[in-house]
Amino acid sequence: MVMHMTVRVAVSGASGYAGGEVLRLLSSHPEVEIGAVTAHSSAGELLGTHQPHLRSLAGRRLEATGADTLRGHDVVVLALPHGASAEVAAQLGDDVLVLDCGADHRLVDAAQWTAFYGSDHAGTWPYGLPELLLDRGSRRQRDLLAGVRRVAVPGCNVTAVTLGIQPGVAAGLVETTDLVAVLAVGYSGAGKAAKTHLLASEGLGSAVPYAVGGTHRHIPEIEQNLRWVGADAVSLSFTPALVPMARGILATTTARLVPGVAASDVRAAWVDAYADEPFVHVLPEGQWPTTAATTGANTALVQVAVDERAGRVVAVTALDNLVKGTAGAAVQSMNIALGLPETTGLPLEGVAP
Amino acid sequence: MVMHMTVRVAVSGASGYAGGEVLRLLSSHPEVEIGAVTAHSSAGELLGTHQPHLRSLAGRRLEATGADTLRGHDVVVLALPHGASAEVAAQLGDDVLVLDCGADHRLVDAAQWTAFYGSDHAGTWPYGLPELLLDRGSRRQRDLLAGVRRVAVPGCNVTAVTLGIQPGVAAGLVETTDLVAVLAVGYSGAGKAAKTHLLASEGLGSAVPYAVGGTHRHIPEIEQNLRWVGADAVSLSFTPALVPMARGILATTTARLVPGVAASDVRAAWVDAYADEPFVHVLPEGQWPTTAATTGANTALVQVAVDERAGRVVAVTALDNLVKGTAGAAVQSMNIALGLPETTGLPLEGVAP
Amino acid sequence: MVMHMTVRVAVSGASGYAGGEVLRLLSSHPEVEIGAVTAHSSAGELLGTHQPHLRSLAGRRLEATGADTLRGHDVVVLALPHGASAEVAAQLGDDVLVLDCGADHRLVDAAQWTAFYGSDHAGTWPYGLPELLLDRGSRRQRDLLAGVRRVAVPGCNVTAVTLGIQPGVAAGLVETTDLVAVLAVGYSGAGKAAKTHLLASEGLGSAVPYAVGGTHRHIPEIEQNLRWVGADAVSLSFTPALVPMARGILATTTARLVPGVAASDVRAAWVDAYADEPFVHVLPEGQWPTTAATTGANTALVQVAVDERAGRVVAVTALDNLVKGTAGAAVQSMNIALGLPETTGLPLEGVAP
Amino acid sequence: MVMHMTVRVAVSGASGYAGGEVLRLLSSHPEVEIGAVTAHSSAGELLGTHQPHLRSLAGRRLEATGADTLRGHDVVVLALPHGASAEVAAQLGDDVLVLDCGADHRLVDAAQWTAFYGSDHAGTWPYGLPELLLDRGSRRQRDLLAGVRRVAVPGCNVTAVTLGIQPGVAAGLVETTDLVAVLAVGYSGAGKAAKTHLLASEGLGSAVPYAVGGTHRHIPEIEQNLRWVGADAVSLSFTPALVPMARGILATTTARLVPGVAASDVRAAWVDAYADEPFVHVLPEGQWPTTAATTGANTALVQVAVDERAGRVVAVTALDNLVKGTAGAAVQSMNIALGLPETTGLPLEGVAP
């Protein structure tokens, strides 16, 4: 016999890409009833005008984001611009599960927050990356998520880099003081605001770097994760580039190999780290992750190689920035927090080609 | 109380795009157990090598396509090249539900088959387009599918054009003697065989017409459908072009308006035709279908306008060629044939952006 | 011995896509010296900020668009939004060659202008489509361009459809009362203004129709052209869709074949019409135009087929909307007006793949 | 007065992407007459069948590649698969300028050749990267190219990484013992052979790594270059990924900063290195290279930043793999070898958007 609960979920920021993806996943989640869908400037309009792909919800009317519309739900997902979550969350009861897809509650160090985001720190919430290998893998972040009522959903690039390199960090096989990560990122990662540099004319046929030289806001979050994994000190060079795809992140992360470590040990560490994970898969040797294989799925595909000439481990992660990178992470964390099976309602199969 | 059956399904042609999509849908179908997955030249290899996005099936081994591997299943889906289905099907019992994603059993007229496909006609099976408006809409094709054990799954372009224009044909509002359809088609519609003109280098940044001038094999199938709808005579100019997307068909179909018909009657006919259809949606006035809104979903989005200057109705359909155009149509027909709820296991929500 | 003149050319709207393309062509035009480059909201900024691909001009400073900056040039190219040209042009002397890439001076019929553009008609200038077959081909539009000092550059979609179908109209082989044109269009055709529906996230992986049902502003211009070619009455159903490419138009235009006309006569008419044209090429039988083959070039590739089942001629044109569709047409017309060889400075070779 | 010579050039491998691009550039080169165009399996066919964008050459007939067809030209460009050049070149006289776009004659170290290419070493030719900073910039590679009759054209990825990082190597500002380069590469870099993993269906919407972990054949060539620049020891981690564009390379190369070096010194070194280079441009501070800005042009755009947190310099290069990465490099080297102005016939302006 299977017990069912029905969880009533409100989604704020429902006209944007992250909010839309949360709704896509929730619409086929067997234990969820979708409550209020709210927006800011689009309040009053049909959801179908903004999210024509969400057929089962196309006739829903967007309400204004605010405590009055969000109250009365078991769960509230906030898919708002950075800096907008704290005020909304403060108006919601402690018994409500609030999942913040924005950055506001991810960083522990208030100084780091201010250095990278330029505003006051809103505080820190439990971190929604269940596969994070705490204390060199002696436990995982999912152990800290059961029963919580606040979750900071990780950044999409952060998840890609962290999942890619953490097995080597946890096993002590790689040095963390000179990490280099370069990412090919799809345009939905840049949001839905109308900006000239995000136009299709600009993006088609081009690869476009941004936030080069240590300025990207995801850097302190990755460093924080790897310290939780067990690194003493972390230094990361991080460079993303937009490439002509709507979704997907391909993260190439390299680290110096600790001298004397064998390639077979490296592979074993990666395989072991994710052997029991439902959503993070180390591919067979010789097969490399592609972003298309993760489109629409809550999966991260990982592969690792040892470059003995260069003395570096190269780890590659592919994931869908809107699913495992955002909305899927939110739903996965929600499942854990509520005591549901962790995989409930989350697609394993990608939409490819 | 809900009754459950478990249907054991084999998929032949599992290394290709259509076969892969059938497997993607079946993997989340609650009443299905996936049995044999078979292929030709890839037999013996892991499915994950060819379909790395199908994570739950990645460890499955491809078997050789043949009666011995396909026997012992309740359902067999054939996703084989045109001309290869008949021989395989002949070896399967009459009690097995066989769904042919190829063209072999679609056409009634053997002469048409030979004219367009150049081989012997394999016979005609019940046609897997449940929404087809038979006899001017007095009944629908789904009425003919209950309990059948053979289904010819429609061509993807055929479904797009038929769903777009049939409401006007059924209602007698448009003339069928001078139809014009032009389609923008994604590359997966051209299959997975390695051919120079299908290379990414050739397709990126280009629009590429093919089968221009009345030679496309989907033409007689569309004409057959519209005669079933009620047209006396059908003449169709049909031009497809490949455009740089992996999936999707955007079909623009125009027909001369019958003199004296009002625009409001046109809209009403289209809305009425699909008012109760779970997968075919006429959009609100002024909103036009985009293929992205149907990616991965079993939906077809339709819109219609009357161009009074030109005296023509313009109907636009967007669908995913691999889902509503192929694999979703197969599963939808399977559901009907087996007496399951028609929508079982079929996604309504597209993966967008 | 070759005589050289140096023509001083100003470009207005230099921060946009059309203006940038005019500058790209002019930068390698052997008889041109580029003078003022002007813009509206970007005045004062470096051209290289907005057009980083124009390396030889990257250090140029954008000036404000106005009579004072544009005066003192032999030629002024206006690449401004519709409705903005007339006022600027009025301030320029009659001895200055002014080429308007906008729509303002294309239509003869003021009522048509107002119906489709909703403002007052600015008057009509000589039309910059040299290959237009006036009076059934007894002369061509280039004959009317020598020595002129005002040129209305045609619309990009207009050029594609006109070049595709006019040989049949001129030769009396096709009926013009029921034309159907459907176009796949690259995003640069929609301009550089930041709008949500033009974002890369929206366009990648999608085909997006717009201005369906007889509302597109290029319709009266095509009809006007075909009347100049010799049609008594013209009726056109016209449907464009954006597809994921930065440049390019693939126009499929169909017309009913006049009864009794042979396919060989059709081909001969098309071949003859363009036999001596430097930029419009009818491809060998069986080869179909692709937009990639025209990228960056001032060419239009044309192919035609007779669909005897449907009783229709299908003509396909590929061109680069920013070159033969806009900037190349401007330079070609400039060459003619100034008495330079028509092909001066215009690329024949496309940038493919 | 300008002296003109006419150089007769044959192109071998004319049906492929590199050969086609050589022809595109040569067709507008004022001192070149294109002679034989040769191919292997396509010999006897029209060039226009394989290169429909090369309009001025579309009627040329492909001849068989061989000494008899290639003889009698002043210049022969070989755009053949790796390993095929040596035999052809051996049959050409020492007075003929032979430019090899393949890898056969790039590496000095025969053991490296065998380790990465697995065949016998064909010998070493003068290296066609004029901007290479030999001996810490005391001279440049162009000094060694005047009058030569054999040129090994560099690899496309090699050029991108070398141009990006060499200013810091020459100036002694960066360490070369732990370089990391990650590249986003367009599909034409993978050639025109029909392979499943290069299909448009596979590439669209995906980022696809390859040759990960120190196996890419361009690694020893980059290391060789940087030793020529002045590095004592070079170690490079190199990871390319195909992204959905037909052309272009975006190379992100990072190196540890030598302790104590100021960011302003870094910028000055990069600006100085390329101040007089016609084709390599360091962008203004804050502006990052995009591949679209180099499409079709012989330019490389470079930008550099110092990431003080990570202690690394990040250099980004954008170029067109078929132009500055291959065909443009060949023509530029040809110009130097023949004593023509180096920039003759080479486009500076990219085709964007």
PDB file of C-alpha atoms in Angstrom, chain A residues 6-10 33-36 66-76 91-93 95-97:
ATOM      1  CA  THR A   6      -1.229  16.202  -1.320  1.00  0.00           C
ATOM      2  CA  VAL A   7       1.080  19.130  -0.946  1.00  0.00           C
ATOM      3  CA  ARG A   8      -0.145  22.514  -2.004  1.00  0.00           C
ATOM      4  CA  VAL A   9       2.620  24.532  -3.657  1.00  0.00           C
ATOM      5  CA  ALA A  10       2.745  28.185  -4.703  1.00  0.00           C
ATOM      6  CA  GLU A  33      -1.342  20.404  -6.155  1.00  0.00           C
ATOM      7  CA  ILE A  34      -0.282  23.658  -7.734  1.00  0.00           C
ATOM      8  CA  GLY A  35      -1.736  26.623  -5.891  1.00  0.00           C
ATOM      9  CA  ALA A  36      -1.019  30.268  -6.576  1.00  0.00           C
ATOM     10  CA  GLY A  66       2.929  38.993  -2.036  1.00  0.00           C
ATOM     11  CA  ALA A  67       2.305  37.486   1.347  1.00  0.00           C
ATOM     12  CA  ASP A  68      -1.441  37.400   0.819  1.00  0.00           C
ATOM     13  CA  THR A  69      -1.282  35.347  -2.367  1.00  0.00           C
ATOM     14  CA  LEU A  70       1.469  33.050  -1.108  1.00  0.00           C
ATOM     15  CA  ARG A  71      -0.008  32.326   2.301  1.00  0.00           C
ATOM     16  CA  GLY A  72      -2.032  29.171   2.833  1.00  0.00           C
ATOM     17  CA  HIS A  73       0.289  26.866   0.956  1.00  0.00           C
ATOM     18  CA  ASP A  74       2.383  24.023   2.337  1.00  0.00           C
ATOM     19  CA  VAL A  75       5.278  24.949   0.094  1.00  0.00           C
ATOM     20  CA  VAL A  76       6.334  28.193  -1.565  1.00  0.00           C
ATOM     21  CA  GLN A  91       6.261  37.171   5.639  1.00  0.00           C
ATOM     22  CA  LEU A  92       5.776  33.412   5.422  1.00  0.00           C
ATOM     23  CA  GLY A  93       5.308  31.245   8.488  1.00  0.00           C
ATOM     24  CA  ASP A  95       5.857  25.976   9.174  1.00  0.00           C
ATOM     25  CA  VAL A  96       5.797  26.672   5.447  1.00  0.00           C
ATOM     26  CA  LEU A  97       8.533  25.053   3.377  1.00  0.00           C
TER      27      LEU A  97
END
